[in-house]
Tab-separated table of C-alpha atoms in Angstrom:
chain	number	residue	atom	x	y	z
A	827	MET	CA	63.105	161.065	28.923
A	828	ALA	CA	63.559	164.744	29.702
A	829	ASN	CA	66.783	165.591	31.459
A	830	ASN	CA	67.200	169.119	32.761
A	831	ILE	CA	70.623	168.440	34.255
A	832	SER	CA	73.462	169.159	31.894
A	833	SER	CA	76.113	166.477	31.600
A	834	LYS	CA	78.663	169.186	30.764
A	835	THR	CA	78.732	170.889	34.136
A	836	VAL	CA	82.145	171.078	35.757
A	837	SER	CA	82.876	168.863	38.741
A	838	PRO	CA	84.069	170.717	41.883
A	839	VAL	CA	86.494	167.894	42.770
A	840	LYS	CA	89.980	169.462	42.992
A	841	GLY	CA	93.357	167.843	42.474
A	842	LEU	CA	94.646	166.106	45.603
A	843	LYS	CA	97.948	168.003	45.817
A	844	GLU	CA	96.126	171.318	45.264
A	845	SER	CA	93.635	170.436	48.018
A	846	PHE	CA	96.389	169.761	50.583
A	847	ALA	CA	98.170	173.015	49.648
A	848	LYS	CA	94.976	175.000	50.265
A	849	GLN	CA	94.412	173.290	53.614
A	850	ARG	CA	97.781	174.504	54.887
A	851	ILE	CA	96.795	178.155	54.492
A	852	ALA	CA	93.065	177.845	55.149
A	853	PHE	CA	91.339	180.014	57.728
A	854	THR	CA	87.826	179.490	59.043
A	855	ASN	CA	85.985	180.193	62.266
A	856	ARG	CA	83.080	177.859	61.464
A	857	ALA	CA	82.906	174.111	60.878
A	858	SER	CA	79.651	172.266	60.299
A	859	ALA	CA	78.045	168.980	59.295
A	860	VAL	CA	74.575	167.703	58.392
A	861	PHE	CA	73.354	164.260	59.500
A	862	PRO	CA	70.011	162.671	58.587
A	863	VAL	CA	67.537	162.216	61.437
A	864	TYR	CA	65.525	158.993	61.122
A	865	LEU	CA	63.648	158.365	64.352
A	866	ARG	CA	61.468	155.283	64.669
A	867	ASN	CA	60.539	153.021	67.577
A	868	LYS	CA	63.781	152.168	69.451
A	869	THR	CA	66.031	154.166	67.101
A	870	ASP	CA	68.291	157.126	67.820
A	871	LEU	CA	71.095	159.239	66.382
A	872	HIS	CA	74.084	160.005	68.620
A	873	ILE	CA	76.500	162.813	67.775
A	874	VAL	CA	79.893	161.736	69.136
A	875	PHE	CA	83.184	163.639	69.112
A	876	LEU	CA	86.464	164.212	70.877
A	877	ASN	CA	87.363	167.789	71.743
A	878	TYR	CA	90.420	167.603	69.488
A	879	TRP	CA	90.252	171.363	68.991
A	880	THR	CA	91.537	171.754	72.552
A	881	ILE	CA	93.465	168.489	73.032
A	882	LYS	CA	95.321	168.604	69.692
A	883	ASN	CA	95.108	172.204	68.469
A	884	ASN	CA	95.244	174.004	71.839
A	885	ILE	CA	92.099	176.056	71.211
A	886	PRO	CA	90.668	176.908	74.651
A	887	ALA	CA	87.316	175.222	75.289
A	888	ASN	CA	85.850	178.603	76.280
A	889	GLY	CA	86.715	179.815	72.779
A	890	LEU	CA	84.411	177.206	71.214
A	891	SER	CA	80.655	177.321	70.801
A	892	ILE	CA	78.807	174.193	69.606
A	893	ASN	CA	75.138	174.027	68.729
A	894	ILE	CA	72.828	171.486	67.110
A	895	LYS	CA	69.887	172.683	65.024
A	896	ILE	CA	67.298	169.995	64.282
A	897	TYR	CA	64.909	170.420	61.358
A	898	ASP	CA	62.069	168.189	60.246
A	899	ASP	CA	61.866	166.996	56.635
A	900	LEU	CA	59.842	170.104	55.665
A	901	GLY	CA	62.605	172.415	56.865
A	902	ASN	CA	60.867	173.508	60.081
A	903	LEU	CA	63.309	174.287	62.888
A	904	LEU	CA	62.374	172.066	65.841
A	905	ILE	CA	65.029	173.033	68.368
A	906	VAL	CA	68.423	174.678	68.822
A	907	HIS	CA	70.496	172.784	71.370
A	908	VAL	CA	73.589	174.596	72.657
A	909	LEU	CA	76.273	172.627	74.473
A	910	GLU	CA	76.757	174.358	77.788
A	911	GLU	CA	80.054	172.615	78.490
A	912	ILE	CA	82.478	170.860	76.142
A	913	GLU	CA	84.157	167.808	77.657
A	914	ASP	CA	87.131	165.806	76.327
A	915	HIS	CA	84.639	163.131	75.148
A	916	ASN	CA	81.179	164.253	74.054
A	917	GLN	CA	78.040	162.385	73.017
A	918	ILE	CA	74.585	163.810	72.404
A	919	SER	CA	71.388	161.832	71.836
A	920	ILE	CA	69.093	163.490	69.289
A	921	ARG	CA	66.092	161.644	70.741
A	922	ALA	CA	66.955	162.976	74.213
A	923	ILE	CA	67.206	166.554	72.894
A	924	LEU	CA	63.716	166.285	71.384
A	925	ASN	CA	62.153	164.332	74.235
A	926	ASP	CA	60.475	167.365	75.802
A	927	LYS	CA	58.781	168.274	72.503
A	928	LYS	CA	55.520	166.497	73.312
A	929	GLU	CA	53.926	167.604	70.047
A	930	LEU	CA	56.433	165.520	68.053
A	931	ASP	CA	56.049	161.840	67.207
A	932	LEU	CA	59.554	160.585	67.962
A	933	ASP	CA	58.672	157.164	66.573
A	934	LYS	CA	58.156	158.635	63.108
A	935	LEU	CA	60.332	161.680	62.482
A	936	ASP	CA	62.532	162.426	59.470
A	937	GLY	CA	64.777	165.446	59.146
A	938	THR	CA	68.310	166.703	59.649
A	939	ALA	CA	70.662	167.584	62.483
A	940	HIS	CA	72.965	170.512	61.651
A	941	ILE	CA	76.014	170.581	63.920
A	942	GLU	CA	77.912	173.860	64.006
A	943	ILE	CA	81.206	174.709	65.708
A	944	ILE	CA	82.124	178.393	66.042
A	945	SER	CA	85.583	179.385	67.279
A	946	THR	CA	87.491	182.528	68.159
A	947	HIS	CA	90.568	180.724	66.727
A	948	ASN	CA	91.326	179.256	63.311
A	949	LEU	CA	89.621	175.879	62.929
A	950	ARG	CA	91.357	175.425	59.545
A	951	PHE	CA	88.879	172.813	58.290
A	952	SER	CA	85.237	173.588	57.478
A	953	PHE	CA	84.402	169.936	58.172
A	954	PRO	CA	84.502	168.954	61.860
A	955	ALA	CA	85.923	165.569	62.887
A	956	ILE	CA	82.688	164.250	64.395
A	957	ILE	CA	80.606	161.144	63.778
A	958	GLY	CA	76.954	160.217	63.770
A	959	ILE	CA	76.121	156.845	65.304
A	960	TYR	CA	72.782	155.391	64.213
A	961	GLN	CA	71.127	153.081	66.718
A	962	ALA	CA	68.272	150.619	66.250
A	963	GLU	CA	67.776	148.957	69.653
A	964	ASN	CA	71.186	147.272	70.177
A	965	LEU	CA	72.510	147.621	66.617
A	966	PHE	CA	74.750	150.522	65.573
A	967	SER	CA	76.415	152.044	62.531
A	968	ALA	CA	78.754	155.026	62.251
A	969	VAL	CA	79.486	157.679	59.636
A	970	HIS	CA	81.712	160.712	59.945
A	971	SER	CA	80.674	164.216	58.907
A	972	ALA	CA	79.737	164.147	55.222
A	973	GLY	CA	77.545	166.955	53.852
A	974	ARG	CA	77.346	170.502	55.197
A	975	VAL	CA	75.977	173.984	54.609
A	976	LYS	CA	78.750	176.203	53.266
A	977	ASN	CA	80.099	179.148	55.230
A	978	SER	CA	79.018	182.612	54.123
A	979	ASP	CA	82.536	183.516	52.921
A	980	GLU	CA	82.810	180.442	50.676
A	981	LEU	CA	82.100	180.456	46.966
A	982	GLN	CA	78.451	179.582	46.431
A	983	LYS	CA	79.229	178.429	42.884
A	984	ILE	CA	76.825	176.023	41.207
A	985	SER	CA	78.364	172.754	40.070
A	986	TYR	CA	77.424	169.071	40.096
A	987	THR	CA	78.786	165.756	41.270
A	988	GLU	CA	77.517	162.232	40.848
A	989	GLU	CA	77.594	160.800	44.373
A	990	THR	CA	78.153	157.049	44.685
A	991	ASN	CA	80.485	154.370	46.114
A	992	TRP	CA	78.583	152.319	48.614
A	993	ILE	CA	77.923	148.577	48.753
A	994	CYS	CA	74.274	147.880	47.898
A	995	LYS	CA	72.437	145.061	49.677
A	996	ASN	CA	69.327	144.160	47.705
A	997	ASN	CA	67.091	141.481	49.234
A	998	GLU	CA	63.801	141.058	51.067
A	999	GLN	CA	65.288	142.310	54.350
A	1000	THR	CA	67.411	145.236	53.154
A	1001	THR	CA	67.371	147.995	50.553
A	1002	PRO	CA	69.943	150.668	49.666
A	1003	PHE	CA	69.096	154.241	50.673
A	1004	PHE	CA	70.419	157.762	50.223
A	1005	HIS	CA	69.467	160.953	52.028
A	1006	PHE	CA	69.020	164.190	50.080
A	1007	PHE	CA	68.991	167.586	51.828
A	1008	ASN	CA	68.616	171.243	50.874
A	1009	GLY	CA	70.371	174.221	52.370
A	1010	PRO	CA	68.849	177.674	52.932
A	1011	GLN	CA	68.929	178.233	49.148
A	1012	LEU	CA	67.012	175.897	46.835
A	1013	PRO	CA	68.814	174.115	43.970
A	1014	THR	CA	68.412	175.720	40.552
A	1015	LYS	CA	67.581	172.299	39.065
A	1016	LYS	CA	64.295	170.849	40.210
A	1017	ASN	CA	65.235	167.208	39.710
A	1018	ILE	CA	68.001	164.780	40.543
A	1019	LEU	CA	69.154	161.822	38.474
A	1020	VAL	CA	69.548	158.428	40.150
A	1021	ASN	CA	71.449	155.831	38.109
A	1022	LEU	CA	71.664	152.084	38.730
A	1023	HIS	CA	74.941	150.620	37.430
A	1024	LYS	CA	76.010	147.033	36.940
A	1025	SER	CA	79.107	146.364	39.059
A	1026	SER	CA	80.680	143.789	36.733
A	1027	ASP	CA	80.991	145.988	33.641
A	1028	ASN	CA	79.800	149.438	34.792
A	1029	ASN	CA	76.912	149.387	32.302
A	1030	LEU	CA	73.830	151.448	33.110
A	1031	ILE	CA	70.861	149.288	34.168
A	1032	SER	CA	68.266	151.984	34.780
A	1033	THR	CA	67.888	155.742	35.288
A	1034	LYS	CA	65.285	157.569	37.345
A	1035	GLU	CA	64.624	161.292	37.310
A	1036	ILE	CA	63.207	162.483	40.636
A	1037	ASP	CA	61.280	165.696	41.105
A	1038	ILE	CA	62.613	167.536	44.178
A	1039	SER	CA	60.594	170.735	43.716
A	1040	ASN	CA	58.429	169.784	46.714
A	1041	ILE	CA	61.433	169.689	49.101
A	1042	PRO	CA	61.662	173.171	50.679
A	1043	GLU	CA	64.636	175.137	52.003
A	1044	LEU	CA	66.373	173.115	54.748
A	1045	GLY	CA	64.074	170.214	53.921
A	1046	SER	CA	65.240	166.693	53.208
A	1047	LYS	CA	64.089	163.250	52.113
A	1048	PHE	CA	65.113	159.596	52.361
A	1049	PHE	CA	65.038	157.601	49.130
A	1050	THR	CA	65.213	153.802	48.976
A	1051	ALA	CA	66.171	151.682	45.981
A	1052	ASP	CA	63.134	149.408	46.260
A	1053	ASN	CA	60.880	152.444	45.736
A	1054	LEU	CA	62.873	153.645	42.719
A	1055	PHE	CA	63.803	150.527	40.759
A	1056	SER	CA	62.125	147.257	39.821
A	1057	LYS	CA	62.936	143.976	41.545
A	1058	SER	CA	64.335	142.597	38.300
A	1059	ASP	CA	66.761	145.515	37.970
A	1060	LEU	CA	67.873	145.161	41.577
A	1061	LYS	CA	68.691	141.459	41.165
A	1062	ASN	CA	71.961	142.459	39.515
A	1063	GLU	CA	75.153	143.081	41.476
A	1064	CYS	CA	74.937	146.840	41.271
A	1065	TYR	CA	75.767	150.222	42.691
A	1066	ILE	CA	73.853	153.518	42.687
A	1067	SER	CA	74.891	157.056	41.779
A	1068	VAL	CA	72.986	160.285	42.444
A	1069	LYS	CA	73.673	163.485	40.497
A	1070	VAL	CA	73.251	166.458	42.826
A	1071	GLU	CA	73.820	170.188	42.768
A	1072	HIS	CA	76.405	172.095	44.791
A	1073	ASN	CA	75.224	175.598	45.617
A	1074	CYS	CA	75.051	176.746	49.242
A	1075	ILE	CA	75.692	173.172	50.362
A	1076	PHE	CA	78.441	170.606	50.010
A	1077	PRO	CA	76.252	167.568	49.219
A	1078	ARG	CA	78.306	164.590	50.254
A	1079	LEU	CA	75.444	162.243	51.033
A	1080	VAL	CA	74.814	159.892	53.933
A	1081	VAL	CA	73.977	156.613	52.202
A	1082	GLY	CA	73.911	152.903	53.001
A	1083	ASN	CA	71.429	150.094	53.511
A	1084	LEU	CA	68.160	150.073	55.439
A	1085	TYR	CA	67.214	146.936	57.391
A	1086	LYS	CA	63.447	147.140	57.009
A	1087	GLU	CA	62.254	145.039	59.951
A	1088	ASN	CA	63.941	147.083	62.673
A	1089	ASN	CA	64.557	150.434	60.847
A	1090	PHE	CA	68.319	150.024	61.156
A	1091	LEU	CA	70.374	152.398	58.993
A	1092	GLU	CA	73.707	150.786	58.132
A	1093	ALA	CA	75.240	154.105	57.134
A	1094	THR	CA	78.297	155.420	55.318
A	1095	HIS	CA	78.931	158.428	53.086
A	1096	SER	CA	79.187	158.825	49.337
A	1097	PHE	CA	82.180	159.683	47.167
A	1098	PRO	CA	81.794	161.478	43.831
A	1099	ILE	CA	82.537	159.855	40.488
A	1100	ILE	CA	85.901	161.362	39.534
A	1101	LYS	CA	85.970	162.442	35.911
A	1102	ASN	CA	88.801	164.968	36.034
A	1103	ILE	CA	92.169	163.390	35.273
A	1104	ASP	CA	94.341	163.750	38.388
A	1105	HIS	CA	97.429	161.523	38.498
A	1106	ILE	CA	100.169	161.391	41.111
A	1107	LYS	CA	103.182	163.346	39.893
A	1108	SER	CA	106.663	161.841	40.162
A	1109	ASP	CA	108.540	162.976	43.244
A	1110	GLU	CA	111.978	164.550	43.105
A	1111	LYS	CA	113.235	161.749	45.336
A	1112	PRO	CA	113.013	158.125	44.183
A	1113	ILE	CA	109.912	156.446	45.591
A	1114	THR	CA	108.951	152.779	45.591
A	1115	TYR	CA	105.159	153.173	45.603
A	1116	LYS	CA	103.175	156.238	44.564
A	1117	ALA	CA	100.130	155.035	46.499
A	1118	LEU	CA	99.207	152.313	48.981
A	1119	LEU	CA	95.868	150.564	49.397
A	1120	CYS	CA	96.020	148.923	52.824
A	1121	GLY	CA	93.615	146.532	54.517
A	1122	PHE	CA	94.376	145.386	58.069
A	1123	THR	CA	92.254	143.489	60.526
A	1124	SER	CA	92.191	141.168	63.560
A	1125	LYS	CA	91.533	137.454	64.069
A	1126	GLU	CA	87.833	137.838	64.871
A	1127	LEU	CA	87.051	139.854	61.727
A	1128	SER	CA	87.165	139.312	57.973
A	1129	LEU	CA	87.857	142.195	55.594
A	1130	ASP	CA	87.054	142.961	51.956
A	1131	MET	CA	88.259	146.092	50.159
A	1132	SER	CA	85.946	147.064	47.293
A	1133	VAL	CA	87.112	149.590	44.696
A	1134	PHE	CA	84.308	150.994	42.556
A	1135	PRO	CA	84.644	151.776	38.825
A	1136	THR	CA	84.203	155.449	39.672
A	1137	ASN	CA	87.777	156.722	39.948
A	1138	CYS	CA	89.548	158.677	37.207
A	1139	GLU	CA	91.210	156.843	34.316
A	1140	GLY	CA	94.716	155.532	34.802
A	1141	GLU	CA	97.122	152.656	34.274
A	1142	PHE	CA	99.415	151.210	36.918
A	1143	GLN	CA	101.144	148.163	38.295
A	1144	ALA	CA	99.929	146.763	41.614
A	1145	ASP	CA	102.279	144.737	43.849
A	1146	PHE	CA	100.674	142.584	46.550
A	1147	LEU	CA	102.268	142.265	50.002
A	1148	THR	CA	100.845	140.411	52.968
A	1149	GLN	CA	101.404	139.764	56.677
A	1150	LYS	CA	100.101	136.522	58.199
A	1151	TYR	CA	99.089	136.325	61.844
A	1152	ASN	CA	102.265	134.431	62.772
A	1153	GLU	CA	104.539	136.906	60.941
A	1154	ASP	CA	106.012	140.170	62.181
A	1155	LYS	CA	105.953	142.165	58.925
A	1156	ILE	CA	104.448	142.272	55.443
A	1157	LYS	CA	106.253	140.497	52.627
A	1158	ALA	CA	105.919	140.599	48.866
A	1159	ILE	CA	104.134	137.423	47.754
A	1160	GLY	CA	105.305	137.608	44.152
A	1161	ASN	CA	101.895	138.588	42.836
A	1162	SER	CA	101.691	141.627	40.611
A	1163	GLU	CA	98.755	142.786	38.533
A	1164	TYR	CA	98.426	145.406	35.807
A	1165	PHE	CA	95.386	147.662	35.867
A	1166	ASP	CA	94.414	149.440	32.653
A	1167	LYS	CA	91.465	151.673	31.784
A	1168	LYS	CA	89.254	148.697	30.930
A	1169	LYS	CA	89.948	146.931	34.234
A	1170	LEU	CA	89.306	150.107	36.212
A	1171	LYS	CA	85.782	150.182	34.780
A	1172	GLN	CA	84.976	147.004	36.708
A	1173	MET	CA	84.350	146.609	40.417
A	1174	GLN	CA	87.457	145.198	42.119
A	1175	THR	CA	87.233	143.450	45.494
A	1176	PHE	CA	90.356	142.414	47.405
A	1177	LYS	CA	89.707	139.874	50.157
A	1178	LEU	CA	91.972	139.031	53.051
A	1179	ASP	CA	92.007	135.292	53.658
A	1180	ASN	CA	91.572	133.820	57.138
A	1181	GLN	CA	95.319	133.764	57.778
A	1182	GLU	CA	95.973	137.317	56.628
A	1183	GLN	CA	96.235	140.154	59.108
A	1184	PHE	CA	97.385	142.748	56.581
A	1185	LEU	CA	97.136	143.088	52.805
A	1186	GLU	CA	98.970	145.977	51.161
A	1187	ILE	CA	98.723	146.845	47.476
A	1188	GLY	CA	101.558	149.106	46.287
A	1189	LEU	CA	100.872	151.098	43.127
A	1190	THR	CA	103.494	152.231	40.610
A	1191	GLY	CA	103.383	153.737	37.117
A	1192	GLU	CA	103.091	157.026	35.280
A	1193	SER	CA	99.308	157.411	35.637
A	1194	VAL	CA	98.363	156.318	39.179
A	1195	PRO	CA	95.135	158.164	40.157
A	1196	SER	CA	95.615	160.567	43.059
A	1197	ARG	CA	92.385	159.322	44.606
A	1198	ILE	CA	91.295	155.693	44.596
A	1199	ASN	CA	88.176	155.479	46.727
A	1200	ALA	CA	87.217	152.194	48.351
A	1201	SER	CA	84.813	150.648	50.853
A	1202	PHE	CA	86.245	148.642	53.745
A	1203	ILE	CA	83.826	145.849	54.581
A	1204	TYR	CA	84.496	144.237	57.976
A	1205	ARG	CA	82.398	141.290	59.177
A	1206	VAL	CA	82.491	139.096	62.269
A	1207	LYS	CA	83.872	135.756	61.082
A	1208	ASP	CA	81.740	132.618	60.877
A	1209	LYS	CA	78.404	134.205	61.745
A	1210	ALA	CA	75.115	133.153	60.158
A	1211	GLY	CA	72.044	135.350	60.045
A	1212	PRO	CA	71.804	138.974	58.871
A	1213	ASP	CA	74.811	140.195	56.881
A	1214	TYR	CA	75.851	143.021	59.210
A	1215	THR	CA	78.957	144.820	57.942
A	1216	THR	CA	80.851	148.047	58.160
A	1217	ASN	CA	81.026	150.124	54.997
A	1218	ILE	CA	83.947	152.419	55.821
A	1219	ALA	CA	84.509	154.991	53.074
A	1220	ASN	CA	88.255	155.378	52.670
A	1221	GLY	CA	90.806	154.651	49.953
A	1222	ALA	CA	94.410	154.456	48.803
A	1223	VAL	CA	96.973	156.779	50.389
A	1224	SER	CA	99.050	158.831	47.945
A	1225	HIS	CA	102.635	159.723	48.844
A	1226	VAL	CA	101.640	163.416	48.736
A	1227	PHE	CA	99.559	162.968	51.911
A	1228	PRO	CA	101.035	165.165	54.662
A	1229	PRO	CA	102.903	163.491	57.561
A	1230	ARG	CA	100.642	162.376	60.365
A	1231	HIS	CA	101.714	161.809	63.959
A	1232	ARG	CA	98.350	162.097	65.723
A	1233	GLN	CA	94.999	160.525	64.920
A	1234	TRP	CA	91.824	159.825	66.839
A	1235	GLY	CA	88.612	157.845	66.776
A	1236	HIS	CA	85.956	156.177	68.906
A	1237	GLY	CA	84.597	152.837	70.111
A	1238	TYR	CA	81.984	151.057	72.170
A	1239	LEU	CA	82.020	148.406	74.907
A	1240	GLY	CA	78.350	148.354	75.942
A	1241	ASN	CA	75.796	145.727	74.876
A	1242	ASN	CA	78.529	143.030	74.871
A	1243	PHE	CA	80.497	144.769	72.112
A	1244	GLU	CA	84.266	144.558	71.768
A	1245	THR	CA	86.314	147.284	70.070
A	1246	ASN	CA	89.574	146.780	68.193
A	1247	ILE	CA	91.826	149.529	66.902
A	1248	HIS	CA	93.697	148.312	63.809
A	1249	ILE	CA	96.950	150.160	63.142
A	1250	ARG	CA	99.406	149.828	60.260
A	1251	ASN	CA	102.962	151.172	59.978
A	1252	THR	CA	104.005	151.174	56.330
A	1253	SER	CA	105.466	153.809	54.028
A	1254	HIS	CA	105.819	154.479	50.316
A	1255	ASN	CA	109.511	153.630	50.646
A	1256	PRO	CA	109.410	150.343	52.623
A	1257	ASP	CA	113.175	150.231	53.155
A	1258	ASP	CA	112.974	153.525	55.044
A	1259	THR	CA	110.131	152.580	57.409
A	1260	LYS	CA	111.090	152.720	61.094
A	1261	ASP	CA	109.706	150.951	64.167
A	1262	GLY	CA	107.260	153.156	66.081
A	1263	ASN	CA	106.381	153.978	69.681
A	1264	GLY	CA	102.839	155.093	70.365
A	1265	THR	CA	100.564	156.356	73.112
A	1266	ILE	CA	96.760	156.114	73.127
A	1267	ILE	CA	94.669	158.099	75.591
A	1268	PHE	CA	91.112	156.800	76.038
A	1269	TYR	CA	88.393	159.254	77.045
A	1270	GLY	CA	84.867	158.598	78.254
A	1271	LYS	CA	82.473	159.627	80.977
A	1272	ASN	CA	84.660	160.095	84.057
A	1273	MET	CA	87.446	158.179	82.309
A	1274	LYS	CA	90.960	158.895	81.045
A	1275	ILE	CA	93.300	155.934	80.500
A	1276	VAL	CA	96.785	156.029	78.961
A	1277	HIS	CA	98.184	153.046	77.033
A	1278	LYS	CA	101.675	152.689	75.515
A	1279	PHE	CA	102.475	150.378	72.584
A	1280	LYS	CA	105.107	149.578	69.979
A	1281	ILE	CA	104.597	148.785	66.310
A	1282	LYS	CA	107.204	147.258	64.028
A	1283	ALA	CA	108.137	148.683	60.652
A	1284	GLU	CA	106.104	147.368	57.694
A	1285	SER	CA	103.507	145.642	59.890
A	1286	SER	CA	100.086	146.012	61.455
A	1287	LEU	CA	98.670	145.261	64.885
A	1288	ALA	CA	95.280	145.152	66.566
A	1289	ILE	CA	94.676	146.654	70.009
A	1290	SER	CA	91.636	145.357	71.911
A	1291	LEU	CA	90.049	147.916	74.230
A	1292	SER	CA	88.883	145.228	76.665
A	1293	ASP	CA	92.544	144.303	77.270
A	1294	ILE	CA	93.172	147.869	78.441
A	1295	ILE	CA	89.930	149.069	80.027
A	1296	SER	CA	88.956	147.002	83.042
A	1297	LYS	CA	85.519	145.380	83.223
A	1298	ASP	CA	85.229	147.148	86.592
A	1299	ASN	CA	84.993	150.476	84.744
A	1300	ILE	CA	81.207	150.632	84.681
A	1301	ASN	CA	81.188	153.919	82.739
A	1302	ALA	CA	83.050	152.337	79.808
A	1303	TYR	CA	80.863	149.227	79.701
A	1304	ASP	CA	77.568	151.071	80.160
A	1305	ASP	CA	75.186	150.429	77.249
A	1306	ASN	CA	74.636	154.191	76.828
A	1307	ASN	CA	78.269	155.260	76.653
A	1308	PHE	CA	80.662	155.507	73.716
A	1309	ILE	CA	84.419	156.085	73.916
A	1310	SER	CA	86.879	158.479	72.273
A	1311	TRP	CA	90.624	158.077	71.906
A	1312	MET	CA	93.639	160.093	70.751
A	1313	MET	CA	96.751	158.313	69.474
A	1314	GLU	CA	100.218	159.783	68.991
A	1315	ILE	CA	103.052	157.881	67.270
A	1316	ASP	CA	106.653	159.056	66.873
A	1317	ILE	CA	106.722	158.141	63.165
A	1318	PRO	CA	104.648	159.945	60.494
A	1319	ASN	CA	103.240	157.177	58.292
A	1320	CYS	CA	100.754	155.193	60.375
A	1321	ASP	CA	97.017	154.843	59.760
A	1322	SER	CA	94.183	153.225	61.695
A	1323	HIS	CA	90.580	151.990	61.707
A	1324	TRP	CA	88.424	151.214	64.723
A	1325	VAL	CA	85.793	148.464	64.657
A	1326	SER	CA	83.237	147.649	67.364
A	1327	PHE	CA	81.610	144.216	67.088
A	1328	ARG	CA	79.589	141.593	68.934
A	1329	LYS	CA	80.518	137.956	68.387
A	1330	SER	CA	77.144	136.493	69.364
A	1331	ASP	CA	75.187	137.859	66.386
A	1332	GLY	CA	77.771	139.561	64.149
A	1333	ALA	CA	76.640	143.120	64.888
A	1334	ILE	CA	79.409	145.494	63.818
A	1335	PHE	CA	80.209	149.157	63.152
A	1336	GLY	CA	83.326	151.282	62.769
A	1337	GLU	CA	85.152	154.075	60.981
A	1338	HIS	CA	88.586	155.181	59.893
A	1339	SER	CA	90.461	157.482	62.229
A	1340	PHE	CA	90.617	161.242	61.771
């Protein structure tokens, strides 16, 4: 088989510590993101975000300009939508923006939505903290900003990554998908490689070379596994990787699983296979754990953490700590496991049992990878029927991560959904962890609600939005309205996920906080 893509090209993935150092001195006036548009009967894409630029970073709202450019799959510009006013909480329906375009078939439209934020002040990050929420009737999924078109002052250097790391659901009802997009400059390579890997031993099952020469500038295309690979190949427990070019774009892909009957995109984003060796350096101060992989949930939801065999080589010891629902903190359970290079080439899934609220895996050793990417798979417990899940792309937290006092996210209470915010308070030196005091401010249409809470050291908790936001608040419980929130905690080592779910049928979506 001809292969025009060199396997010797250098990956653009930088060392974690180097990346954080660059962020501290970064300057940019433009942040952007690209989301796939997949409009069918009763589907929509909602762009949802909190105006954290003003609330957190004190950038005046009149110093921000936000526009959405929508292109079809052939790269034709359909509309430029400029936000006339930026609220604390913002949500934009792509279907509603296009509704006046009578020449368009909004029940069969593929393309991209390019969101662009321009500021008179330093935005610092070229990625904006916004999410796309995909809707198919009363089902939803969420993915935060993934790919983007680079800014004009960025290096337009050609390099390649192999994008992967999402749970693949192969059956008659669902098929894995990925969305490929071009920027204003075409890739130099006219094909992409799609590889199907066996999860159990990382062996290659099948490879497909796809001609992309017919995708024009700013064009895009959805690809599904059932159109690329045979049924016999897809019977294996597997994952997919896609080798793509970086040029004028940063091609982190929106990926996931398509529910065929109702055109529901259960979306997440890819991570690249990490081939460069990047291990956590020893700190000057003694440290108990170099990295923490933390899974925390609530009584209504189960949680699996899946680690793909796509991280850089390493060897380390993993200590397991857990908090049961009747306990006030995590405790070592005496289990410890050694991970070597061979074991890291196999898919690892860590499941919380029904009594576990929090599972923490503390990593020690001389070659702990700086990045260990994982998928966080929440489900509604004890539900038959379609296997709706989240597929939150996150991972282990290295001790070199900067301190974090504020974080924010979203939620949903319409269509009989509940939303829980899961919060953990653990540190890389457990003996030094302090109890925390926190404040969450909830924002929505005509809504601002303040909630205070406490969280014990070395523990997790779940906050239910319905316990805080009254059922009388019709704006919050409206089927068309999402919610944003900002959380501030007086200690620097907390993290959080939000999960919206419906008990009646197991519908579920969520994301990690920003």
